[in-house]
mmCIF file of N, CA, C and O in Angstrom:
data_model
loop_
_atom_site.group_PDB
_atom_site.id
_atom_site.type_symbol
_atom_site.label_atom_id
_atom_site.label_comp_id
_atom_site.label_asym_id
_atom_site.label_seq_id
_atom_site.Cartn_x
_atom_site.Cartn_y
_atom_site.Cartn_z
ATOM 1 N N MET A 1 -98.813 -165.636 -84.748
ATOM 2 C CA MET A 1 -97.642 -166.354 -84.297
ATOM 3 C C MET A 1 -96.990 -167.064 -85.483
ATOM 4 O O MET A 1 -97.595 -167.877 -86.152
ATOM 5 N N ALA A 2 -95.772 -166.749 -85.779
ATOM 6 C CA ALA A 2 -95.037 -167.372 -86.882
ATOM 7 C C ALA A 2 -94.407 -168.677 -86.408
ATOM 8 O O ALA A 2 -93.922 -168.767 -85.290
ATOM 9 N N THR A 3 -94.474 -169.662 -87.257
ATOM 10 C CA THR A 3 -93.817 -170.921 -86.941
ATOM 11 C C THR A 3 -92.598 -171.066 -87.840
ATOM 12 O O THR A 3 -92.556 -170.566 -88.957
ATOM 13 N N THR A 4 -91.618 -171.751 -87.356
ATOM 14 C CA THR A 4 -90.402 -171.970 -88.117
ATOM 15 C C THR A 4 -90.465 -173.337 -88.777
ATOM 16 O O THR A 4 -90.706 -174.339 -88.116
ATOM 17 N N LEU A 5 -90.260 -173.348 -90.069
ATOM 18 C CA LEU A 5 -90.256 -174.593 -90.820
ATOM 19 C C LEU A 5 -88.927 -175.293 -90.605
ATOM 20 O O LEU A 5 -87.870 -174.692 -90.811
ATOM 21 N N PRO A 6 -88.947 -176.561 -90.183
ATOM 22 C CA PRO A 6 -87.682 -177.273 -90.020
ATOM 23 C C PRO A 6 -87.014 -177.551 -91.371
ATOM 24 O O PRO A 6 -87.623 -178.121 -92.265
ATOM 25 N N VAL A 7 -85.778 -177.103 -91.488
ATOM 26 C CA VAL A 7 -84.972 -177.361 -92.677
ATOM 27 C C VAL A 7 -83.700 -178.050 -92.204
ATOM 28 O O VAL A 7 -82.941 -177.492 -91.419
ATOM 29 N N THR A 8 -83.494 -179.276 -92.702
ATOM 30 C CA THR A 8 -82.333 -180.062 -92.311
ATOM 31 C C THR A 8 -81.490 -180.358 -93.541
ATOM 32 O O THR A 8 -81.999 -180.876 -94.531
ATOM 33 N N VAL A 9 -80.218 -180.014 -93.461
ATOM 34 C CA VAL A 9 -79.273 -180.350 -94.530
ATOM 35 C C VAL A 9 -78.316 -181.377 -93.940
ATOM 36 O O VAL A 9 -77.603 -181.092 -92.978
ATOM 37 N N SER A 10 -78.326 -182.592 -94.499
ATOM 38 C CA SER A 10 -77.434 -183.631 -93.978
ATOM 39 C C SER A 10 -75.990 -183.185 -94.149
ATOM 40 O O SER A 10 -75.649 -182.413 -95.062
ATOM 41 N N SER A 11 -75.125 -183.703 -93.290
ATOM 42 C CA SER A 11 -73.708 -183.333 -93.380
ATOM 43 C C SER A 11 -73.121 -183.764 -94.721
ATOM 44 O O SER A 11 -72.282 -183.061 -95.297
ATOM 45 N N GLU A 12 -73.580 -184.895 -95.264
ATOM 46 C CA GLU A 12 -73.086 -185.378 -96.560
ATOM 47 C C GLU A 12 -73.514 -184.439 -97.693
ATOM 48 O O GLU A 12 -72.718 -184.145 -98.589
ATOM 49 N N ALA A 13 -74.771 -183.990 -97.657
ATOM 50 C CA ALA A 13 -75.252 -183.069 -98.694
ATOM 51 C C ALA A 13 -74.553 -181.723 -98.583
ATOM 52 O O ALA A 13 -74.167 -181.126 -99.593
ATOM 53 N N GLY A 14 -74.376 -181.239 -97.364
ATOM 54 C CA GLY A 14 -73.680 -179.976 -97.167
ATOM 55 C C GLY A 14 -72.238 -180.029 -97.631
ATOM 56 O O GLY A 14 -71.739 -179.099 -98.282
ATOM 57 N N ALA A 15 -71.568 -181.136 -97.324
ATOM 58 C CA ALA A 15 -70.176 -181.293 -97.752
ATOM 59 C C ALA A 15 -70.067 -181.348 -99.274
ATOM 60 O O ALA A 15 -69.160 -180.747 -99.864
ATOM 61 N N LEU A 16 -71.004 -182.052 -99.915
ATOM 62 C CA LEU A 16 -70.985 -182.129 -101.375
ATOM 63 C C LEU A 16 -71.242 -180.749 -101.981
ATOM 64 O O LEU A 16 -70.553 -180.349 -102.928
ATOM 65 N N ALA A 17 -72.200 -180.014 -101.432
ATOM 66 C CA ALA A 17 -72.481 -178.658 -101.925
ATOM 67 C C ALA A 17 -71.246 -177.772 -101.786
ATOM 68 O O ALA A 17 -70.917 -177.003 -102.690
ATOM 69 N N ASP A 18 -70.565 -177.900 -100.665
ATOM 70 C CA ASP A 18 -69.347 -177.120 -100.449
ATOM 71 C C ASP A 18 -68.240 -177.543 -101.418
ATOM 72 O O ASP A 18 -67.571 -176.694 -102.011
ATOM 73 N N ASP A 19 -68.051 -178.852 -101.600
ATOM 74 C CA ASP A 19 -67.020 -179.358 -102.513
ATOM 75 C C ASP A 19 -67.250 -178.886 -103.947
ATOM 76 O O ASP A 19 -66.304 -178.573 -104.664
ATOM 77 N N LEU A 20 -68.528 -178.842 -104.349
ATOM 78 C CA LEU A 20 -68.866 -178.435 -105.713
ATOM 79 C C LEU A 20 -69.077 -176.927 -105.839
ATOM 80 O O LEU A 20 -69.416 -176.439 -106.915
ATOM 81 N N ARG A 21 -68.901 -176.237 -104.727
ATOM 82 C CA ARG A 21 -69.114 -174.777 -104.663
ATOM 83 C C ARG A 21 -70.529 -174.400 -105.097
ATOM 84 O O ARG A 21 -70.727 -173.455 -105.878
ATOM 85 N N LEU A 22 -71.503 -175.158 -104.559
ATOM 86 C CA LEU A 22 -72.917 -174.934 -104.884
ATOM 87 C C LEU A 22 -73.741 -174.511 -103.673
ATOM 88 O O LEU A 22 -74.966 -174.523 -103.733
ATOM 89 N N ARG A 23 -73.107 -174.168 -102.575
ATOM 90 C CA ARG A 23 -73.867 -173.877 -101.351
ATOM 91 C C ARG A 23 -74.831 -172.710 -101.545
ATOM 92 O O ARG A 23 -75.992 -172.791 -101.150
ATOM 93 N N ALA A 24 -74.384 -171.623 -102.166
ATOM 94 C CA ALA A 24 -75.263 -170.463 -102.365
ATOM 95 C C ALA A 24 -76.444 -170.829 -103.265
ATOM 96 O O ALA A 24 -77.590 -170.456 -102.989
ATOM 97 N N GLN A 25 -76.181 -171.582 -104.325
ATOM 98 C CA GLN A 25 -77.257 -171.999 -105.226
ATOM 99 C C GLN A 25 -78.227 -172.935 -104.519
ATOM 100 O O GLN A 25 -79.445 -172.825 -104.695
ATOM 101 N N LEU A 26 -77.702 -173.856 -103.719
ATOM 102 C CA LEU A 26 -78.552 -174.771 -102.964
ATOM 103 C C LEU A 26 -79.451 -173.984 -102.013
ATOM 104 O O LEU A 26 -80.653 -174.248 -101.940
ATOM 105 N N ASP A 27 -78.885 -173.013 -101.320
ATOM 106 C CA ASP A 27 -79.689 -172.194 -100.406
ATOM 107 C C ASP A 27 -80.791 -171.454 -101.152
ATOM 108 O O ASP A 27 -81.922 -171.374 -100.674
ATOM 109 N N GLN A 28 -80.478 -170.929 -102.339
ATOM 110 C CA GLN A 28 -81.488 -170.254 -103.155
ATOM 111 C C GLN A 28 -82.601 -171.221 -103.559
ATOM 112 O O GLN A 28 -83.785 -170.860 -103.547
ATOM 113 N N MET A 29 -82.221 -172.432 -103.943
ATOM 114 C CA MET A 29 -83.211 -173.421 -104.369
ATOM 115 C C MET A 29 -84.121 -173.816 -103.213
ATOM 116 O O MET A 29 -85.333 -173.983 -103.392
ATOM 117 N N ILE A 30 -83.551 -173.973 -102.030
ATOM 118 C CA ILE A 30 -84.355 -174.309 -100.855
ATOM 119 C C ILE A 30 -85.337 -173.183 -100.566
ATOM 120 O O ILE A 30 -86.533 -173.432 -100.338
ATOM 121 N N GLU A 31 -84.861 -171.933 -100.583
ATOM 122 C CA GLU A 31 -85.733 -170.780 -100.327
ATOM 123 C C GLU A 31 -86.872 -170.723 -101.323
ATOM 124 O O GLU A 31 -88.018 -170.479 -100.968
ATOM 125 N N ARG A 32 -86.556 -170.936 -102.586
ATOM 126 C CA ARG A 32 -87.584 -170.891 -103.639
ATOM 127 C C ARG A 32 -88.622 -171.989 -103.435
ATOM 128 O O ARG A 32 -89.812 -171.768 -103.632
ATOM 129 N N ALA A 33 -88.176 -173.160 -103.028
ATOM 130 C CA ALA A 33 -89.112 -174.259 -102.761
ATOM 131 C C ALA A 33 -90.023 -173.916 -101.582
ATOM 132 O O ALA A 33 -91.226 -174.164 -101.626
ATOM 133 N N ILE A 34 -89.455 -173.342 -100.537
ATOM 134 C CA ILE A 34 -90.258 -172.964 -99.368
ATOM 135 C C ILE A 34 -91.312 -171.927 -99.761
ATOM 136 O O ILE A 34 -92.466 -172.002 -99.329
ATOM 137 N N GLU A 35 -90.924 -170.964 -100.591
ATOM 138 C CA GLU A 35 -91.858 -169.931 -101.039
ATOM 139 C C GLU A 35 -92.931 -170.487 -101.964
ATOM 140 O O GLU A 35 -94.065 -170.006 -101.965
ATOM 141 N N GLY A 36 -92.596 -171.483 -102.767
ATOM 142 C CA GLY A 36 -93.495 -171.938 -103.821
ATOM 143 C C GLY A 36 -94.437 -173.073 -103.480
ATOM 144 O O GLY A 36 -95.368 -173.353 -104.232
ATOM 145 N N PHE A 37 -94.201 -173.748 -102.354
ATOM 146 C CA PHE A 37 -95.020 -174.912 -102.021
ATOM 147 C C PHE A 37 -95.741 -174.684 -100.695
ATOM 148 O O PHE A 37 -95.102 -174.642 -99.643
ATOM 149 N N PRO A 38 -97.068 -174.569 -100.733
ATOM 150 C CA PRO A 38 -97.813 -174.465 -99.481
ATOM 151 C C PRO A 38 -97.890 -175.840 -98.800
ATOM 152 O O PRO A 38 -97.574 -176.858 -99.419
ATOM 153 N N ASN A 39 -98.301 -175.846 -97.571
ATOM 154 C CA ASN A 39 -98.490 -177.088 -96.800
ATOM 155 C C ASN A 39 -97.210 -177.844 -96.526
ATOM 156 O O ASN A 39 -97.227 -179.064 -96.362
ATOM 157 N N LEU A 40 -96.101 -177.145 -96.461
ATOM 158 C CA LEU A 40 -94.844 -177.809 -96.129
ATOM 159 C C LEU A 40 -94.792 -178.151 -94.649
ATOM 160 O O LEU A 40 -95.130 -177.325 -93.800
ATOM 161 N N LYS A 41 -94.385 -179.359 -94.375
ATOM 162 C CA LYS A 41 -94.151 -179.806 -93.000
ATOM 163 C C LYS A 41 -92.683 -179.631 -92.632
ATOM 164 O O LYS A 41 -92.346 -179.226 -91.526
ATOM 165 N N ALA A 42 -91.792 -179.955 -93.571
ATOM 166 C CA ALA A 42 -90.355 -179.858 -93.330
ATOM 167 C C ALA A 42 -89.621 -179.979 -94.661
ATOM 168 O O ALA A 42 -90.181 -180.425 -95.666
ATOM 169 N N VAL A 43 -88.355 -179.584 -94.636
ATOM 170 C CA VAL A 43 -87.481 -179.734 -95.791
ATOM 171 C C VAL A 43 -86.254 -180.506 -95.320
ATOM 172 O O VAL A 43 -85.651 -180.164 -94.305
ATOM 173 N N GLU A 44 -85.922 -181.560 -96.055
ATOM 174 C CA GLU A 44 -84.735 -182.350 -95.766
ATOM 175 C C GLU A 44 -83.869 -182.390 -97.022
ATOM 176 O O GLU A 44 -84.371 -182.704 -98.101
ATOM 177 N N VAL A 45 -82.605 -182.071 -96.872
ATOM 178 C CA VAL A 45 -81.686 -182.079 -98.006
ATOM 179 C C VAL A 45 -80.701 -183.216 -97.780
ATOM 180 O O VAL A 45 -80.056 -183.296 -96.731
ATOM 181 N N ILE A 46 -80.633 -184.111 -98.759
ATOM 182 C CA ILE A 46 -79.793 -185.300 -98.631
ATOM 183 C C ILE A 46 -78.874 -185.451 -99.835
ATOM 184 O O ILE A 46 -79.127 -184.895 -100.894
ATOM 185 N N ARG A 47 -77.824 -186.207 -99.638
ATOM 186 C CA ARG A 47 -76.971 -186.621 -100.748
ATOM 187 C C ARG A 47 -77.553 -187.919 -101.286
ATOM 188 O O ARG A 47 -77.982 -188.793 -100.536
ATOM 189 N N TYR A 48 -77.543 -188.055 -102.610
ATOM 190 C CA TYR A 48 -78.079 -189.242 -103.247
ATOM 191 C C TYR A 48 -77.054 -189.729 -104.262
ATOM 192 O O TYR A 48 -76.758 -189.031 -105.228
ATOM 193 N N ASP A 49 -76.509 -190.887 -104.014
ATOM 194 C CA ASP A 49 -75.520 -191.470 -104.921
ATOM 195 C C ASP A 49 -76.202 -192.469 -105.840
ATOM 196 O O ASP A 49 -76.895 -193.379 -105.376
ATOM 197 N N LEU A 50 -76.005 -192.297 -107.129
ATOM 198 C CA LEU A 50 -76.603 -193.185 -108.112
ATOM 199 C C LEU A 50 -75.799 -194.471 -108.220
ATOM 200 O O LEU A 50 -74.576 -194.437 -108.325
ATOM 201 N N VAL A 51 -76.476 -195.588 -108.220
ATOM 202 C CA VAL A 51 -75.811 -196.886 -108.342
ATOM 203 C C VAL A 51 -75.168 -197.022 -109.715
ATOM 204 O O VAL A 51 -74.040 -197.489 -109.841
ATOM 205 N N ASP A 52 -75.881 -196.585 -110.748
ATOM 206 C CA ASP A 52 -75.380 -196.721 -112.121
ATOM 207 C C ASP A 52 -74.301 -195.704 -112.466
ATOM 208 O O ASP A 52 -73.570 -195.888 -113.427
ATOM 209 N N GLU A 53 -74.232 -194.602 -111.706
ATOM 210 C CA GLU A 53 -73.244 -193.560 -111.952
ATOM 211 C C GLU A 53 -72.568 -193.190 -110.631
ATOM 212 O O GLU A 53 -72.806 -192.123 -110.086
ATOM 213 N N PRO A 54 -71.720 -194.066 -110.108
ATOM 214 C CA PRO A 54 -71.161 -193.840 -108.777
ATOM 215 C C PRO A 54 -70.299 -192.590 -108.648
ATOM 216 O O PRO A 54 -70.154 -192.046 -107.571
ATOM 217 N N GLY A 55 -69.771 -192.078 -109.728
ATOM 218 C CA GLY A 55 -68.936 -190.886 -109.664
ATOM 219 C C GLY A 55 -69.708 -189.591 -109.796
ATOM 220 O O GLY A 55 -69.123 -188.526 -109.888
ATOM 221 N N TYR A 56 -71.030 -189.677 -109.835
ATOM 222 C CA TYR A 56 -71.842 -188.493 -110.079
ATOM 223 C C TYR A 56 -72.917 -188.363 -108.997
ATOM 224 O O TYR A 56 -74.087 -188.637 -109.232
ATOM 225 N N PRO A 57 -72.520 -187.959 -107.796
ATOM 226 C CA PRO A 57 -73.499 -187.843 -106.713
ATOM 227 C C PRO A 57 -74.427 -186.649 -106.931
ATOM 228 O O PRO A 57 -74.075 -185.692 -107.632
ATOM 229 N N ARG A 58 -75.584 -186.715 -106.324
ATOM 230 C CA ARG A 58 -76.576 -185.656 -106.451
ATOM 231 C C ARG A 58 -77.021 -185.188 -105.071
ATOM 232 O O ARG A 58 -76.831 -185.869 -104.064
ATOM 233 N N ILE A 59 -77.638 -184.033 -105.057
ATOM 234 C CA ILE A 59 -78.248 -183.478 -103.855
ATOM 235 C C ILE A 59 -79.746 -183.426 -104.118
ATOM 236 O O ILE A 59 -80.190 -182.950 -105.172
ATOM 237 N N VAL A 60 -80.533 -183.929 -103.168
ATOM 238 C CA VAL A 60 -81.980 -183.943 -103.316
ATOM 239 C C VAL A 60 -82.594 -183.094 -102.211
ATOM 240 O O VAL A 60 -82.337 -183.314 -101.029
ATOM 241 N N ILE A 61 -83.415 -182.131 -102.626
ATOM 242 C CA ILE A 61 -84.202 -181.339 -101.695
ATOM 243 C C ILE A 61 -85.531 -182.068 -101.564
ATOM 244 O O ILE A 61 -86.306 -182.138 -102.520
ATOM 245 N N GLN A 62 -85.774 -182.646 -100.391
ATOM 246 C CA GLN A 62 -87.011 -183.389 -100.156
ATOM 247 C C GLN A 62 -87.996 -182.481 -99.416
ATOM 248 O O GLN A 62 -87.692 -182.004 -98.330
ATOM 249 N N LEU A 63 -89.153 -182.291 -100.026
ATOM 250 C CA LEU A 63 -90.205 -181.511 -99.397
ATOM 251 C C LEU A 63 -91.183 -182.476 -98.748
ATOM 252 O O LEU A 63 -91.800 -183.289 -99.442
ATOM 253 N N LEU A 64 -91.311 -182.420 -97.452
ATOM 254 C CA LEU A 64 -92.268 -183.250 -96.735
ATOM 255 C C LEU A 64 -93.524 -182.425 -96.545
ATOM 256 O O LEU A 64 -93.496 -181.365 -95.911
ATOM 257 N N MET A 65 -94.614 -182.901 -97.118
ATOM 258 C CA MET A 65 -95.848 -182.135 -97.172
ATOM 259 C C MET A 65 -96.836 -182.592 -96.106
ATOM 260 O O MET A 65 -96.867 -183.765 -95.734
ATOM 261 N N ASN A 66 -97.660 -181.670 -95.665
ATOM 262 C CA ASN A 66 -98.782 -181.986 -94.784
ATOM 263 C C ASN A 66 -99.949 -182.448 -95.643
ATOM 264 O O ASN A 66 -100.148 -181.945 -96.746
ATOM 265 N N GLY A 67 -100.726 -183.366 -95.116
ATOM 266 C CA GLY A 67 -101.965 -183.762 -95.769
ATOM 267 C C GLY A 67 -101.789 -184.668 -96.964
ATOM 268 O O GLY A 67 -100.710 -185.180 -97.233
ATOM 269 N N PRO A 68 -102.897 -184.837 -97.710
ATOM 270 C CA PRO A 68 -102.888 -185.749 -98.854
ATOM 271 C C PRO A 68 -102.181 -185.136 -100.062
ATOM 272 O O PRO A 68 -101.933 -183.935 -100.131
ATOM 273 N N ARG A 69 -101.908 -185.990 -101.017
ATOM 274 C CA ARG A 69 -101.233 -185.594 -102.261
ATOM 275 C C ARG A 69 -102.051 -184.516 -102.983
ATOM 276 O O ARG A 69 -103.256 -184.639 -103.136
ATOM 277 N N ASP A 70 -101.372 -183.476 -103.427
ATOM 278 C CA ASP A 70 -101.997 -182.382 -104.178
ATOM 279 C C ASP A 70 -101.429 -182.406 -105.592
ATOM 280 O O ASP A 70 -100.233 -182.172 -105.779
ATOM 281 N N PRO A 71 -102.253 -182.688 -106.610
ATOM 282 C CA PRO A 71 -101.743 -182.756 -107.985
ATOM 283 C C PRO A 71 -101.058 -181.471 -108.431
ATOM 284 O O PRO A 71 -100.140 -181.501 -109.246
ATOM 285 N N ASP A 72 -101.473 -180.325 -107.899
ATOM 286 C CA ASP A 72 -100.833 -179.059 -108.275
ATOM 287 C C ASP A 72 -99.379 -178.996 -107.828
ATOM 288 O O ASP A 72 -98.590 -178.232 -108.396
ATOM 289 N N ASP A 73 -99.010 -179.777 -106.825
ATOM 290 C CA ASP A 73 -97.615 -179.794 -106.404
ATOM 291 C C ASP A 73 -96.717 -180.251 -107.547
ATOM 292 O O ASP A 73 -95.627 -179.721 -107.734
ATOM 293 N N TYR A 74 -97.177 -181.240 -108.311
ATOM 294 C CA TYR A 74 -96.378 -181.750 -109.429
ATOM 295 C C TYR A 74 -96.625 -180.983 -110.718
ATOM 296 O O TYR A 74 -95.690 -180.603 -111.412
ATOM 297 N N TRP A 75 -97.861 -180.754 -111.061
ATOM 298 C CA TRP A 75 -98.200 -180.230 -112.376
ATOM 299 C C TRP A 75 -98.104 -178.721 -112.468
ATOM 300 O O TRP A 75 -98.040 -178.187 -113.566
ATOM 301 N N VAL A 76 -98.081 -178.028 -111.359
ATOM 302 C CA VAL A 76 -97.979 -176.569 -111.397
ATOM 303 C C VAL A 76 -96.720 -176.107 -110.661
ATOM 304 O O VAL A 76 -95.804 -175.539 -111.254
ATOM 305 N N ARG A 77 -96.656 -176.367 -109.367
ATOM 306 C CA ARG A 77 -95.567 -175.834 -108.543
ATOM 307 C C ARG A 77 -94.214 -176.449 -108.901
ATOM 308 O O ARG A 77 -93.217 -175.740 -109.003
ATOM 309 N N ARG A 78 -94.166 -177.739 -109.090
ATOM 310 C CA ARG A 78 -92.908 -178.414 -109.452
ATOM 311 C C ARG A 78 -92.424 -177.930 -110.810
ATOM 312 O O ARG A 78 -91.249 -177.666 -111.018
ATOM 313 N N GLU A 79 -93.347 -177.813 -111.744
ATOM 314 C CA GLU A 79 -92.984 -177.341 -113.075
ATOM 315 C C GLU A 79 -92.430 -175.912 -113.010
ATOM 316 O O GLU A 79 -91.434 -175.594 -113.673
ATOM 317 N N GLN A 80 -93.051 -175.062 -112.199
ATOM 318 C CA GLN A 80 -92.552 -173.690 -112.033
ATOM 319 C C GLN A 80 -91.153 -173.692 -111.422
ATOM 320 O O GLN A 80 -90.280 -172.927 -111.838
ATOM 321 N N TRP A 81 -90.942 -174.548 -110.405
ATOM 322 C CA TRP A 81 -89.628 -174.634 -109.762
ATOM 323 C C TRP A 81 -88.576 -175.102 -110.773
ATOM 324 O O TRP A 81 -87.484 -174.559 -110.840
ATOM 325 N N ASP A 82 -88.914 -176.134 -111.554
ATOM 326 C CA ASP A 82 -87.977 -176.651 -112.560
ATOM 327 C C ASP A 82 -87.623 -175.587 -113.601
ATOM 328 O O ASP A 82 -86.461 -175.417 -113.957
ATOM 329 N N LYS A 83 -88.634 -174.865 -114.089
ATOM 330 C CA LYS A 83 -88.387 -173.813 -115.075
ATOM 331 C C LYS A 83 -87.498 -172.726 -114.482
ATOM 332 O O LYS A 83 -86.598 -172.222 -115.149
ATOM 333 N N TRP A 84 -87.766 -172.369 -113.232
ATOM 334 C CA TRP A 84 -86.959 -171.345 -112.579
ATOM 335 C C TRP A 84 -85.503 -171.799 -112.461
ATOM 336 O O TRP A 84 -84.597 -171.041 -112.796
ATOM 337 N N THR A 85 -85.279 -173.032 -111.995
ATOM 338 C CA THR A 85 -83.898 -173.494 -111.835
ATOM 339 C C THR A 85 -83.168 -173.527 -113.174
ATOM 340 O O THR A 85 -81.996 -173.163 -113.249
ATOM 341 N N CYS A 86 -83.859 -173.930 -114.232
ATOM 342 C CA CYS A 86 -83.226 -173.980 -115.551
ATOM 343 C C CYS A 86 -82.913 -172.593 -116.091
ATOM 344 O O CYS A 86 -81.950 -172.412 -116.839
ATOM 345 N N SER A 87 -83.717 -171.606 -115.713
ATOM 346 C CA SER A 87 -83.482 -170.246 -116.217
ATOM 347 C C SER A 87 -82.437 -169.494 -115.392
ATOM 348 O O SER A 87 -81.798 -168.576 -115.898
ATOM 349 N N VAL A 88 -82.244 -169.888 -114.136
ATOM 350 C CA VAL A 88 -81.352 -169.148 -113.239
ATOM 351 C C VAL A 88 -79.965 -169.776 -113.144
ATOM 352 O O VAL A 88 -78.968 -169.058 -113.064
ATOM 353 N N PHE A 89 -79.892 -171.095 -113.170
ATOM 354 C CA PHE A 89 -78.628 -171.790 -112.901
ATOM 355 C C PHE A 89 -78.078 -172.498 -114.130
ATOM 356 O O PHE A 89 -78.823 -172.882 -115.028
ATOM 357 N N ALA A 90 -76.771 -172.695 -114.109
ATOM 358 C CA ALA A 90 -76.108 -173.443 -115.177
ATOM 359 C C ALA A 90 -76.594 -174.896 -115.165
ATOM 360 O O ALA A 90 -77.015 -175.403 -114.116
ATOM 361 N N PRO A 91 -76.542 -175.577 -116.299
ATOM 362 C CA PRO A 91 -76.979 -176.976 -116.361
ATOM 363 C C PRO A 91 -76.303 -177.876 -115.323
ATOM 364 O O PRO A 91 -76.930 -178.795 -114.807
ATOM 365 N N THR A 92 -75.046 -177.613 -115.007
ATOM 366 C CA THR A 92 -74.361 -178.446 -114.014
ATOM 367 C C THR A 92 -74.988 -178.325 -112.635
ATOM 368 O O THR A 92 -74.955 -179.264 -111.853
ATOM 369 N N VAL A 93 -75.600 -177.172 -112.344
ATOM 370 C CA VAL A 93 -76.246 -176.976 -111.037
ATOM 371 C C VAL A 93 -77.583 -177.700 -110.995
ATOM 372 O O VAL A 93 -77.838 -178.517 -110.111
ATOM 373 N N HIS A 94 -78.449 -177.418 -111.962
ATOM 374 C CA HIS A 94 -79.780 -178.043 -111.878
ATOM 375 C C HIS A 94 -79.767 -179.517 -112.249
ATOM 376 O O HIS A 94 -80.744 -180.224 -112.005
ATOM 377 N N SER A 95 -78.658 -180.013 -112.782
ATOM 378 C CA SER A 95 -78.555 -181.463 -112.973
ATOM 379 C C SER A 95 -78.000 -182.145 -111.723
ATOM 380 O O SER A 95 -78.120 -183.359 -111.572
ATOM 381 N N THR A 96 -77.424 -181.388 -110.819
ATOM 382 C CA THR A 96 -76.880 -181.941 -109.579
ATOM 383 C C THR A 96 -77.894 -181.868 -108.445
ATOM 384 O O THR A 96 -77.967 -182.760 -107.614
ATOM 385 N N VAL A 97 -78.689 -180.810 -108.412
ATOM 386 C CA VAL A 97 -79.663 -180.611 -107.336
ATOM 387 C C VAL A 97 -81.060 -180.846 -107.890
ATOM 388 O O VAL A 97 -81.460 -180.239 -108.884
ATOM 389 N N SER A 98 -81.809 -181.738 -107.238
ATOM 390 C CA SER A 98 -83.169 -182.020 -107.688
ATOM 391 C C SER A 98 -84.144 -181.900 -106.524
ATOM 392 O O SER A 98 -83.758 -181.780 -105.370
ATOM 393 N N LEU A 99 -85.407 -181.955 -106.872
ATOM 394 C CA LEU A 99 -86.488 -181.773 -105.902
ATOM 395 C C LEU A 99 -87.344 -183.033 -105.848
ATOM 396 O O LEU A 99 -87.675 -183.605 -106.891
ATOM 397 N N ARG A 100 -87.680 -183.462 -104.651
ATOM 398 C CA ARG A 100 -88.564 -184.618 -104.451
ATOM 399 C C ARG A 100 -89.673 -184.184 -103.501
ATOM 400 O O ARG A 100 -89.403 -183.574 -102.471
ATOM 401 N N ILE A 101 -90.896 -184.519 -103.838
ATOM 402 C CA ILE A 101 -92.050 -184.161 -103.016
ATOM 403 C C ILE A 101 -92.582 -185.432 -102.363
ATOM 404 O O ILE A 101 -92.903 -186.400 -103.056
ATOM 405 N N LEU A 102 -92.656 -185.431 -101.034
ATOM 406 C CA LEU A 102 -93.100 -186.602 -100.280
ATOM 407 C C LEU A 102 -94.319 -186.246 -99.432
ATOM 408 O O LEU A 102 -94.422 -185.130 -98.912
ATOM 409 N N TYR A 103 -95.200 -187.209 -99.280
ATOM 410 C CA TYR A 103 -96.404 -187.056 -98.469
ATOM 411 C C TYR A 103 -96.391 -188.113 -97.373
ATOM 412 O O TYR A 103 -97.030 -189.158 -97.513
ATOM 413 N N PRO A 104 -95.673 -187.877 -96.290
ATOM 414 C CA PRO A 104 -95.536 -188.910 -95.255
ATOM 415 C C PRO A 104 -96.846 -189.284 -94.586
ATOM 416 O O PRO A 104 -96.997 -190.417 -94.124
ATOM 417 N N ASP A 105 -97.830 -188.382 -94.556
ATOM 418 C CA ASP A 105 -99.116 -188.688 -93.919
ATOM 419 C C ASP A 105 -99.879 -189.760 -94.675
ATOM 420 O O ASP A 105 -100.705 -190.464 -94.078
ATOM 421 N N GLU A 106 -99.633 -189.916 -95.964
ATOM 422 C CA GLU A 106 -100.324 -190.945 -96.752
ATOM 423 C C GLU A 106 -100.047 -192.344 -96.238
ATOM 424 O O GLU A 106 -100.889 -193.210 -96.280
ATOM 425 N N PHE A 107 -98.824 -192.542 -95.742
ATOM 426 C CA PHE A 107 -98.432 -193.883 -95.305
ATOM 427 C C PHE A 107 -99.019 -194.232 -93.946
ATOM 428 O O PHE A 107 -99.031 -195.393 -93.563
ATOM 429 N N HIS A 108 -99.499 -193.239 -93.216
ATOM 430 C CA HIS A 108 -100.056 -193.482 -91.897
ATOM 431 C C HIS A 108 -101.584 -193.470 -91.887
ATOM 432 O O HIS A 108 -102.193 -193.778 -90.887
ATOM 433 N N ALA A 109 -102.205 -193.112 -93.002
ATOM 434 C CA ALA A 109 -103.664 -193.070 -93.064
ATOM 435 C C ALA A 109 -104.215 -194.475 -93.200
ATOM 436 O O ALA A 109 -103.692 -195.322 -93.896
ATOM 437 N N ARG A 110 -105.274 -194.719 -92.558
ATOM 438 C CA ARG A 110 -105.963 -196.020 -92.653
ATOM 439 C C ARG A 110 -107.418 -195.803 -92.954
ATOM 440 O O ARG A 110 -108.063 -194.972 -92.537
#
């Protein structure tokens, strides 16, 4: 039985991707993240506006992971994702879209 991974793109992030003509690249980045990271619970894509650089908004692909923190997520999988984005996309794309790995179960463990 296949399960569907919830992928949510906020309206603000989607609008920014459309305005910057990055929707296809964003979709590719999301797909690559889904393929490259095991134990995914969900993917949330948000717009992130920098306080210090208000004219330079960003899009963040947030990976919500199941279970405890896995060091390979940062030191192996994240590094592979970063290298891939730098080799496939122009600097303006990979400087606008970034990846964040979150472990929501950590905050509920006692």
